[in-house]
PDB file of C-alpha atoms in Angstrom:
ATOM      1  CA  MET A1139      -0.004   0.062  -0.050  1.00 46.00           C
ATOM      2  CA  HIS A1140       1.394   3.442  -1.050  1.00 47.00           C
ATOM      3  CA  LEU A1141       0.917   6.265   1.251  1.00 46.00           C
ATOM      4  CA  LEU A1142      -0.079   9.644  -0.109  1.00 47.00           C
ATOM      5  CA  THR A1143       2.658  12.355   0.133  1.00 51.00           C
ATOM      6  CA  GLY A1144       1.799  15.804   1.528  1.00 50.00           C
ATOM      7  CA  ALA A1145       1.749  17.310  -1.973  1.00 49.00           C
ATOM      8  CA  SER A1146      -0.488  14.581  -3.383  1.00 48.00           C
ATOM      9  CA  SER A1147      -2.915  15.060  -0.424  1.00 46.00           C
ATOM     10  CA  ARG A1148      -2.953  18.676  -1.231  1.00 50.00           C
ATOM     11  CA  ALA A1149      -3.522  18.215  -4.925  1.00 44.00           C
ATOM     12  CA  LEU A1150      -6.470  15.786  -4.229  1.00 40.00           C
ATOM     13  CA  LEU A1151      -8.058  18.161  -1.743  1.00 39.00           C
ATOM     14  CA  THR A1152      -7.749  21.131  -4.224  1.00 42.00           C
ATOM     15  CA  THR A1153      -9.516  19.026  -7.182  1.00 39.00           C
ATOM     16  CA  ALA A1154     -12.161  17.911  -4.885  1.00 41.00           C
ATOM     17  CA  ALA A1155     -12.838  21.400  -3.738  1.00 41.00           C
ATOM     18  CA  VAL A1156     -13.080  22.577  -7.381  1.00 37.00           C
ATOM     19  CA  ALA A1157     -15.417  19.821  -8.161  1.00 38.00           C
ATOM     20  CA  ILE A1158     -17.647  20.700  -5.319  1.00 38.00           C
ATOM     21  CA  THR A1159     -17.636  24.385  -6.225  1.00 38.00           C
ATOM     22  CA  GLY A1160     -18.546  23.587  -9.673  1.00 38.00           C
ATOM     23  CA  VAL A1161     -21.313  21.402  -8.608  1.00 35.00           C
ATOM     24  CA  LEU A1162     -22.725  24.033  -6.306  1.00 36.00           C
ATOM     25  CA  THR A1163     -22.523  26.873  -8.895  1.00 35.00           C
ATOM     26  CA  ALA A1164     -24.000  24.761 -11.572  1.00 36.00           C
ATOM     27  CA  ALA A1165     -27.004  23.272  -9.474  1.00 37.00           C
ATOM     28  CA  PRO A1166     -29.167  26.544  -9.611  1.00 41.00           C
ATOM     29  CA  ALA A1167     -28.800  27.071 -13.327  1.00 41.00           C
ATOM     30  CA  TRP A1168     -32.194  25.908 -13.951  1.00 49.00           C
ATOM     31  CA  ALA A1169     -33.681  28.353 -11.613  1.00 70.00           C
ATOM     32  CA  HIS A1170     -34.473  31.189 -13.891  1.00 88.00           C
ATOM     33  CA  VAL A1171     -37.582  32.690 -15.282  1.00 95.00           C
ATOM     34  CA  HIS A1172     -38.788  30.119 -17.935  1.00 96.00           C
ATOM     35  CA  LEU A1173     -41.420  30.742 -20.717  1.00 97.00           C
ATOM     36  CA  ASP A1174     -43.918  28.200 -22.207  1.00 96.00           C
ATOM     37  CA  ALA A1175     -46.697  28.993 -24.810  1.00 95.00           C
ATOM     38  CA  GLU A1176     -49.682  27.263 -26.218  1.00 89.00           C
ATOM     39  CA  ASN A1177     -49.270  26.767 -30.040  1.00 89.00           C
ATOM     40  CA  PRO A1178     -46.603  29.509 -30.604  1.00 94.00           C
ATOM     41  CA  THR A1179     -47.817  30.317 -34.269  1.00 95.00           C
ATOM     42  CA  PRO A1180     -46.813  33.790 -35.526  1.00 95.00           C
ATOM     43  CA  GLY A1181     -49.881  36.290 -35.693  1.00 94.00           C
ATOM     44  CA  THR A1182     -52.148  33.966 -33.544  1.00 95.00           C
ATOM     45  CA  THR A1183     -53.437  34.399 -29.925  1.00 95.00           C
ATOM     46  CA  SER A1184     -51.460  32.260 -27.403  1.00 96.00           C
ATOM     47  CA  VAL A1185     -51.364  32.019 -23.675  1.00 97.00           C
ATOM     48  CA  LEU A1186     -47.744  32.653 -22.300  1.00 97.00           C
ATOM     49  CA  THR A1187     -46.775  31.016 -18.870  1.00 98.00           C
ATOM     50  CA  PHE A1188     -43.867  32.550 -16.981  1.00 98.00           C
ATOM     51  CA  LYS A1189     -42.556  30.199 -14.293  1.00 97.00           C
ATOM     52  CA  VAL A1190     -40.812  32.247 -11.637  1.00 97.00           C
ATOM     53  CA  PRO A1191     -38.949  30.613  -8.826  1.00 97.00           C
ATOM     54  CA  GLY A1192     -37.806  32.276  -5.612  1.00 95.00           C
ATOM     55  CA  GLU A1193     -34.067  32.480  -5.363  1.00 92.00           C
ATOM     56  CA  SER A1194     -33.042  34.582  -2.539  1.00 94.00           C
ATOM     57  CA  ASP A1195     -30.157  33.663  -0.472  1.00 93.00           C
ATOM     58  CA  THR A1196     -31.543  35.627   2.488  1.00 94.00           C
ATOM     59  CA  GLY A1197     -35.203  34.246   2.505  1.00 96.00           C
ATOM     60  CA  ALA A1198     -36.746  37.319   0.837  1.00 97.00           C
ATOM     61  CA  LEU A1199     -39.895  36.881  -1.052  1.00 98.00           C
ATOM     62  CA  THR A1200     -40.231  37.840  -4.868  1.00 98.00           C
ATOM     63  CA  THR A1201     -42.966  40.477  -4.570  1.00 98.00           C
ATOM     64  CA  GLN A1202     -43.012  41.918  -8.296  1.00 98.00           C
ATOM     65  CA  LEU A1203     -42.539  40.532 -11.705  1.00 98.00           C
ATOM     66  CA  LYS A1204     -42.337  42.963 -14.805  1.00 98.00           C
ATOM     67  CA  VAL A1205     -42.111  41.474 -18.245  1.00 98.00           C
ATOM     68  CA  ASP A1206     -41.352  43.716 -21.285  1.00 98.00           C
ATOM     69  CA  LEU A1207     -43.646  42.796 -24.354  1.00 97.00           C
ATOM     70  CA  PRO A1208     -42.388  43.311 -27.938  1.00 93.00           C
ATOM     71  CA  ASP A1209     -45.027  45.887 -28.750  1.00 88.00           C
ATOM     72  CA  LEU A1210     -47.911  43.556 -29.008  1.00 95.00           C
ATOM     73  CA  THR A1211     -51.360  44.664 -30.270  1.00 94.00           C
ATOM     74  CA  SER A1212     -53.293  42.581 -27.624  1.00 94.00           C
ATOM     75  CA  ALA A1213     -52.552  41.435 -24.019  1.00 96.00           C
ATOM     76  CA  ARG A1214     -54.798  40.212 -21.310  1.00 96.00           C
ATOM     77  CA  THR A1215     -53.825  38.716 -17.870  1.00 97.00           C
ATOM     78  CA  GLU A1216     -55.236  35.897 -16.016  1.00 97.00           C
ATOM     79  CA  VAL A1217     -56.689  36.410 -12.637  1.00 96.00           C
ATOM     80  CA  MET A1218     -54.169  35.567  -9.781  1.00 96.00           C
ATOM     81  CA  PRO A1219     -55.140  35.472  -6.246  1.00 96.00           C
ATOM     82  CA  GLY A1220     -52.963  37.736  -4.089  1.00 97.00           C
ATOM     83  CA  TRP A1221     -51.406  39.618  -7.107  1.00 98.00           C
ATOM     84  CA  THR A1222     -52.501  42.721  -9.064  1.00 98.00           C
ATOM     85  CA  ALA A1223     -51.500  42.961 -12.817  1.00 98.00           C
ATOM     86  CA  LYS A1224     -50.977  46.271 -14.696  1.00 98.00           C
ATOM     87  CA  LEU A1225     -50.658  46.544 -18.507  1.00 97.00           C
ATOM     88  CA  ASP A1226     -48.454  49.459 -19.703  1.00 97.00           C
ATOM     89  CA  ARG A1227     -50.348  50.484 -23.004  1.00 95.00           C
ATOM     90  CA  ASP A1228     -49.056  52.915 -25.754  1.00 94.00           C
ATOM     91  CA  THR A1229     -52.592  54.415 -26.762  1.00 92.00           C
ATOM     92  CA  ALA A1230     -51.145  56.229 -29.643  1.00 94.00           C
ATOM     93  CA  ALA A1231     -49.471  53.176 -31.238  1.00 94.00           C
ATOM     94  CA  GLY A1232     -52.153  50.781 -30.188  1.00 94.00           C
ATOM     95  CA  THR A1233     -49.688  48.422 -28.615  1.00 95.00           C
ATOM     96  CA  VAL A1234     -48.925  46.967 -25.160  1.00 97.00           C
ATOM     97  CA  ARG A1235     -45.384  47.446 -23.966  1.00 96.00           C
ATOM     98  CA  SER A1236     -45.081  45.685 -20.603  1.00 98.00           C
ATOM     99  CA  VAL A1237     -46.996  43.856 -17.968  1.00 98.00           C
ATOM    100  CA  THR A1238     -46.294  44.085 -14.368  1.00 98.00           C
ATOM    101  CA  TRP A1239     -47.514  41.626 -11.361  1.00 98.00           C
ATOM    102  CA  THR A1240     -47.393  42.973  -7.827  1.00 98.00           C
ATOM    103  CA  ALA A1241     -48.058  41.020  -4.731  1.00 98.00           C
ATOM    104  CA  ALA A1242     -50.359  42.171  -1.867  1.00 98.00           C
ATOM    105  CA  PRO A1243     -48.832  42.706   1.492  1.00 96.00           C
ATOM    106  CA  GLY A1244     -47.588  39.389   3.097  1.00 94.00           C
ATOM    107  CA  VAL A1245     -47.800  37.782  -0.210  1.00 97.00           C
ATOM    108  CA  GLY A1246     -44.816  36.568  -2.274  1.00 97.00           C
ATOM    109  CA  ILE A1247     -42.727  33.667  -3.618  1.00 98.00           C
ATOM    110  CA  SER A1248     -40.431  32.217  -1.105  1.00 97.00           C
ATOM    111  CA  PRO A1249     -37.029  30.333  -1.860  1.00 95.00           C
ATOM    112  CA  GLU A1250     -38.805  27.025  -1.681  1.00 95.00           C
ATOM    113  CA  GLN A1251     -41.665  28.056  -4.040  1.00 96.00           C
ATOM    114  CA  PHE A1252     -42.376  29.167  -7.597  1.00 97.00           C
ATOM    115  CA  ALA A1253     -45.522  30.763  -9.247  1.00 97.00           C
ATOM    116  CA  LEU A1254     -46.876  30.694 -12.597  1.00 98.00           C
ATOM    117  CA  PHE A1255     -47.800  33.980 -14.276  1.00 98.00           C
ATOM    118  CA  ARG A1256     -50.106  33.847 -17.433  1.00 98.00           C
ATOM    119  CA  VAL A1257     -50.954  36.403 -20.152  1.00 98.00           C
ATOM    120  CA  SER A1258     -52.871  35.968 -23.250  1.00 97.00           C
ATOM    121  CA  VAL A1259     -51.240  37.945 -26.198  1.00 97.00           C
ATOM    122  CA  LYS A1260     -51.459  38.068 -29.932  1.00 96.00           C
ATOM    123  CA  LEU A1261     -47.908  36.926 -31.135  1.00 96.00           C
ATOM    124  CA  PRO A1262     -46.070  38.932 -33.617  1.00 94.00           C
ATOM    125  CA  ASN A1263     -45.448  37.862 -37.164  1.00 93.00           C
ATOM    126  CA  SER A1264     -41.787  36.822 -36.610  1.00 93.00           C
ATOM    127  CA  ASP A1265     -39.598  33.913 -36.102  1.00 93.00           C
ATOM    128  CA  THR A1266     -38.858  34.569 -32.557  1.00 94.00           C
ATOM    129  CA  ALA A1267     -39.955  36.864 -29.649  1.00 96.00           C
ATOM    130  CA  THR A1268     -38.075  37.897 -26.509  1.00 97.00           C
ATOM    131  CA  PHE A1269     -39.776  38.963 -23.265  1.00 97.00           C
ATOM    132  CA  PRO A1270     -37.080  40.407 -20.847  1.00 98.00           C
ATOM    133  CA  ALA A1271     -38.180  40.012 -17.347  1.00 98.00           C
ATOM    134  CA  THR A1272     -37.457  41.922 -13.977  1.00 98.00           C
ATOM    135  CA  GLN A1273     -37.699  40.142 -10.596  1.00 98.00           C
ATOM    136  CA  THR A1274     -37.994  42.234  -7.329  1.00 98.00           C
ATOM    137  CA  TYR A1275     -37.576  40.933  -4.001  1.00 98.00           C
ATOM    138  CA  SER A1276     -38.956  42.091  -0.648  1.00 97.00           C
ATOM    139  CA  ASP A1277     -35.540  43.104   0.525  1.00 97.00           C
ATOM    140  CA  GLY A1278     -35.060  45.521  -2.330  1.00 96.00           C
ATOM    141  CA  THR A1279     -32.913  43.157  -4.625  1.00 97.00           C
ATOM    142  CA  VAL A1280     -33.758  43.344  -8.192  1.00 97.00           C
ATOM    143  CA  VAL A1281     -32.643  40.786 -10.807  1.00 97.00           C
ATOM    144  CA  HIS A1282     -32.921  41.560 -14.499  1.00 97.00           C
ATOM    145  CA  TRP A1283     -33.508  38.597 -16.879  1.00 97.00           C
ATOM    146  CA  ASP A1284     -32.495  40.234 -20.124  1.00 97.00           C
ATOM    147  CA  GLN A1285     -29.434  38.554 -21.422  1.00 96.00           C
ATOM    148  CA  ALA A1286     -29.039  37.218 -24.993  1.00 94.00           C
ATOM    149  CA  PRO A1287     -27.591  33.733 -25.703  1.00 92.00           C
ATOM    150  CA  LEU A1288     -23.766  33.871 -25.804  1.00 94.00           C
ATOM    151  CA  PRO A1289     -21.923  33.670 -29.219  1.00 93.00           C
ATOM    152  CA  ASP A1290     -21.174  29.917 -28.618  1.00 93.00           C
ATOM    153  CA  GLY A1291     -24.930  29.322 -28.096  1.00 86.00           C
ATOM    154  CA  SER A1292     -24.640  28.544 -24.375  1.00 91.00           C
ATOM    155  CA  GLU A1293     -26.965  30.181 -21.796  1.00 91.00           C
ATOM    156  CA  PRO A1294     -25.895  33.394 -19.847  1.00 94.00           C
ATOM    157  CA  GLU A1295     -26.222  33.783 -16.286  1.00 94.00           C
ATOM    158  CA  HIS A1296     -29.535  35.773 -16.429  1.00 96.00           C
ATOM    159  CA  PRO A1297     -31.090  34.695 -19.821  1.00 96.00           C
ATOM    160  CA  ALA A1298     -34.078  36.683 -21.279  1.00 97.00           C
ATOM    161  CA  PRO A1299     -37.026  34.396 -21.755  1.00 96.00           C
ATOM    162  CA  GLN A1300     -37.343  33.834 -25.465  1.00 95.00           C
ATOM    163  CA  LEU A1301     -40.030  32.122 -27.522  1.00 95.00           C
ATOM    164  CA  ALA A1302     -39.398  30.286 -30.926  1.00 95.00           C
ATOM    165  CA  LEU A1303     -42.503  30.942 -33.248  1.00 95.00           C
ATOM    166  CA  THR A1304     -43.289  28.076 -35.532  1.00 88.00           C
ATOM    167  CA  GLY A1305     -45.881  26.992 -38.013  1.00 74.00           C
ATOM    168  CA  THR A1306     -48.263  28.888 -40.484  1.00 73.00           C
ATOM    169  CA  PRO A1307     -51.480  30.564 -39.357  1.00 61.00           C
ATOM    170  CA  PRO A1308     -54.051  28.207 -40.549  1.00 49.00           C
ATOM    171  CA  GLU A1309     -57.239  29.213 -42.164  1.00 58.00           C
ATOM    172  CA  GLY A1310     -59.869  30.323 -39.784  1.00 51.00           C
ATOM    173  CA  ALA A1311     -57.151  31.095 -37.177  1.00 46.00           C
ATOM    174  CA  HIS A1312     -58.151  32.893 -33.775  1.00 44.00           C
ATOM    175  CA  THR A1313     -58.388  36.594 -34.099  1.00 39.00           C
ATOM    176  CA  GLU A1314     -57.362  39.122 -31.611  1.00 39.00           C
ATOM    177  CA  HIS A1315     -60.444  38.494 -29.423  1.00 40.00           C
ATOM    178  CA  GLY A1316     -60.258  34.582 -29.570  1.00 40.00           C
ATOM    179  CA  THR A1317     -63.009  34.341 -32.134  1.00 37.00           C
ATOM    180  CA  GLU A1318     -62.719  32.130 -35.268  1.00 41.00           C
ATOM    181  CA  THR A1319     -62.868  33.504 -38.575  1.00 39.00           C
ATOM    182  CA  PRO A1320     -66.166  31.870 -40.189  1.00 43.00           C
ATOM    183  CA  PRO A1321     -65.544  29.957 -43.202  1.00 46.00           C
ATOM    184  CA  ALA A1322     -66.730  31.226 -46.724  1.00 46.00           C
ATOM    185  CA  PRO A1323     -70.367  29.776 -47.445  1.00 47.00           C
ATOM    186  CA  SER A1324     -70.246  26.752 -49.628  1.00 48.00           C
ATOM    187  CA  GLN A1325     -71.975  27.041 -52.973  1.00 50.00           C
ATOM    188  CA  PRO A1326     -74.390  24.441 -54.087  1.00 49.00           C
ATOM    189  CA  ALA A1327     -73.102  21.883 -56.756  1.00 47.00           C
ATOM    190  CA  PRO A1328     -74.709  22.783 -60.253  1.00 45.00           C
ATOM    191  CA  ALA A1329     -76.962  20.274 -61.645  1.00 46.00           C
ATOM    192  CA  ALA A1330     -75.408  17.876 -63.916  1.00 46.00           C
ATOM    193  CA  ALA A1331     -76.285  18.788 -67.652  1.00 44.00           C
ATOM    194  CA  GLN A1332     -78.082  16.179 -69.534  1.00 46.00           C
ATOM    195  CA  PRO A1333     -76.610  15.136 -72.919  1.00 45.00           C
ATOM    196  CA  ALA A1334     -78.599  16.598 -76.028  1.00 44.00           C
ATOM    197  CA  GLY A1335     -78.847  12.841 -77.342  1.00 46.00           C
ATOM    198  CA  ALA A1336     -80.474  11.817 -74.216  1.00 44.00           C
ATOM    199  CA  ALA A1337     -82.924  14.760 -74.120  1.00 44.00           C
ATOM    200  CA  ASP A1338     -83.945  14.036 -77.822  1.00 47.00           C
ATOM    201  CA  ASN A1339     -84.577  10.543 -77.170  1.00 47.00           C
ATOM    202  CA  SER A1340     -86.768  11.315 -74.027  1.00 50.00           C
ATOM    203  CA  ALA A1341     -88.872  13.577 -76.323  1.00 48.00           C
ATOM    204  CA  ARG A1342     -89.323  11.012 -78.940  1.00 51.00           C
ATOM    205  CA  TRP A1343     -90.444   8.314 -76.546  1.00 44.00           C
ATOM    206  CA  LEU A1344     -92.987  10.747 -74.859  1.00 52.00           C
ATOM    207  CA  ALA A1345     -94.286  11.662 -78.443  1.00 52.00           C
ATOM    208  CA  GLY A1346     -94.643   7.974 -79.420  1.00 53.00           C
ATOM    209  CA  GLY A1347     -96.409   7.163 -76.116  1.00 56.00           C
ATOM    210  CA  ALA A1348     -98.963   9.845 -76.897  1.00 56.00           C
ATOM    211  CA  LEU A1349     -99.625   8.535 -80.390  1.00 55.00           C
ATOM    212  CA  VAL A1350    -100.197   4.923 -78.939  1.00 48.00           C
ATOM    213  CA  LEU A1351    -102.686   6.222 -76.346  1.00 58.00           C
ATOM    214  CA  ALA A1352    -104.579   8.264 -79.059  1.00 56.00           C
ATOM    215  CA  ALA A1353    -104.803   5.173 -81.276  1.00 54.00           C
ATOM    216  CA  VAL A1354    -106.190   3.052 -78.416  1.00 50.00           C
ATOM    217  CA  GLY A1355    -108.759   5.675 -77.634  1.00 59.00           C
ATOM    218  CA  VAL A1356    -109.917   5.485 -81.357  1.00 49.00           C
ATOM    219  CA  VAL A1357    -110.257   1.811 -81.352  1.00 45.00           C
ATOM    220  CA  VAL A1358    -112.125   1.658 -78.190  1.00 50.00           C
ATOM    221  CA  GLY A1359    -114.557   4.261 -79.530  1.00 58.00           C
ATOM    222  CA  LEU A1360    -115.195   2.345 -82.736  1.00 47.00           C
ATOM    223  CA  LEU A1361    -115.965  -0.829 -80.974  1.00 51.00           C
ATOM    224  CA  SER A1362    -118.391   0.802 -78.564  1.00 56.00           C
ATOM    225  CA  ARG A1363    -120.270   2.255 -81.529  1.00 58.00           C
ATOM    226  CA  ARG A1364    -120.440  -1.180 -83.263  1.00 54.00           C
ATOM    227  CA  ARG A1365    -121.766  -2.816 -79.907  1.00 55.00           C
ATOM    228  CA  SER A1366    -124.487  -0.193 -79.835  1.00 46.00           C
TER     229      SER A1366
END
């Protein structure tokens, strides 16, 4: 059995410390504002869901969330008990610039919790849409989730929620108010045209039948006279 020298022991301890530090710093990487959407098709109405975890090291509560919207033409928030929502509208441009949720006194998201914030919006006609978010804690700490992906494609420390818009708006897609565009009324199929030859044959058969009936009537009349 070989005993470790002092230098070897220190090297192993240093390696272990680096590994533990890496694990501890990488563990909370998932804990950021995450965005999901229902059927994210350009130009259609979709419900966006922002998943917001509490991340305070001091135990402070998340008491406010502000999300910047990419100048959308329509937005409507879901009722959320204990929170109020405010839309910042640009009346002149007819767009909505942001939405801010604020917790009532004594309400908030603790480090052991997360909350879902939902807003129904009309998505832009683009390939992607970015929604920078600002998370405010009860101790005054403010975290900005507004960083773009790094040049190598990896995630930054505070990534901005981003949504990839896919698909093509289908016929009869939902409008801004969530109603479906009615389809165009269908036209009745035109009656099939009867061939000219068939029409002539039918006329001839009808005329022939009329002549036969007339002849039968004459014969019956003559027989009746003879009997009388």
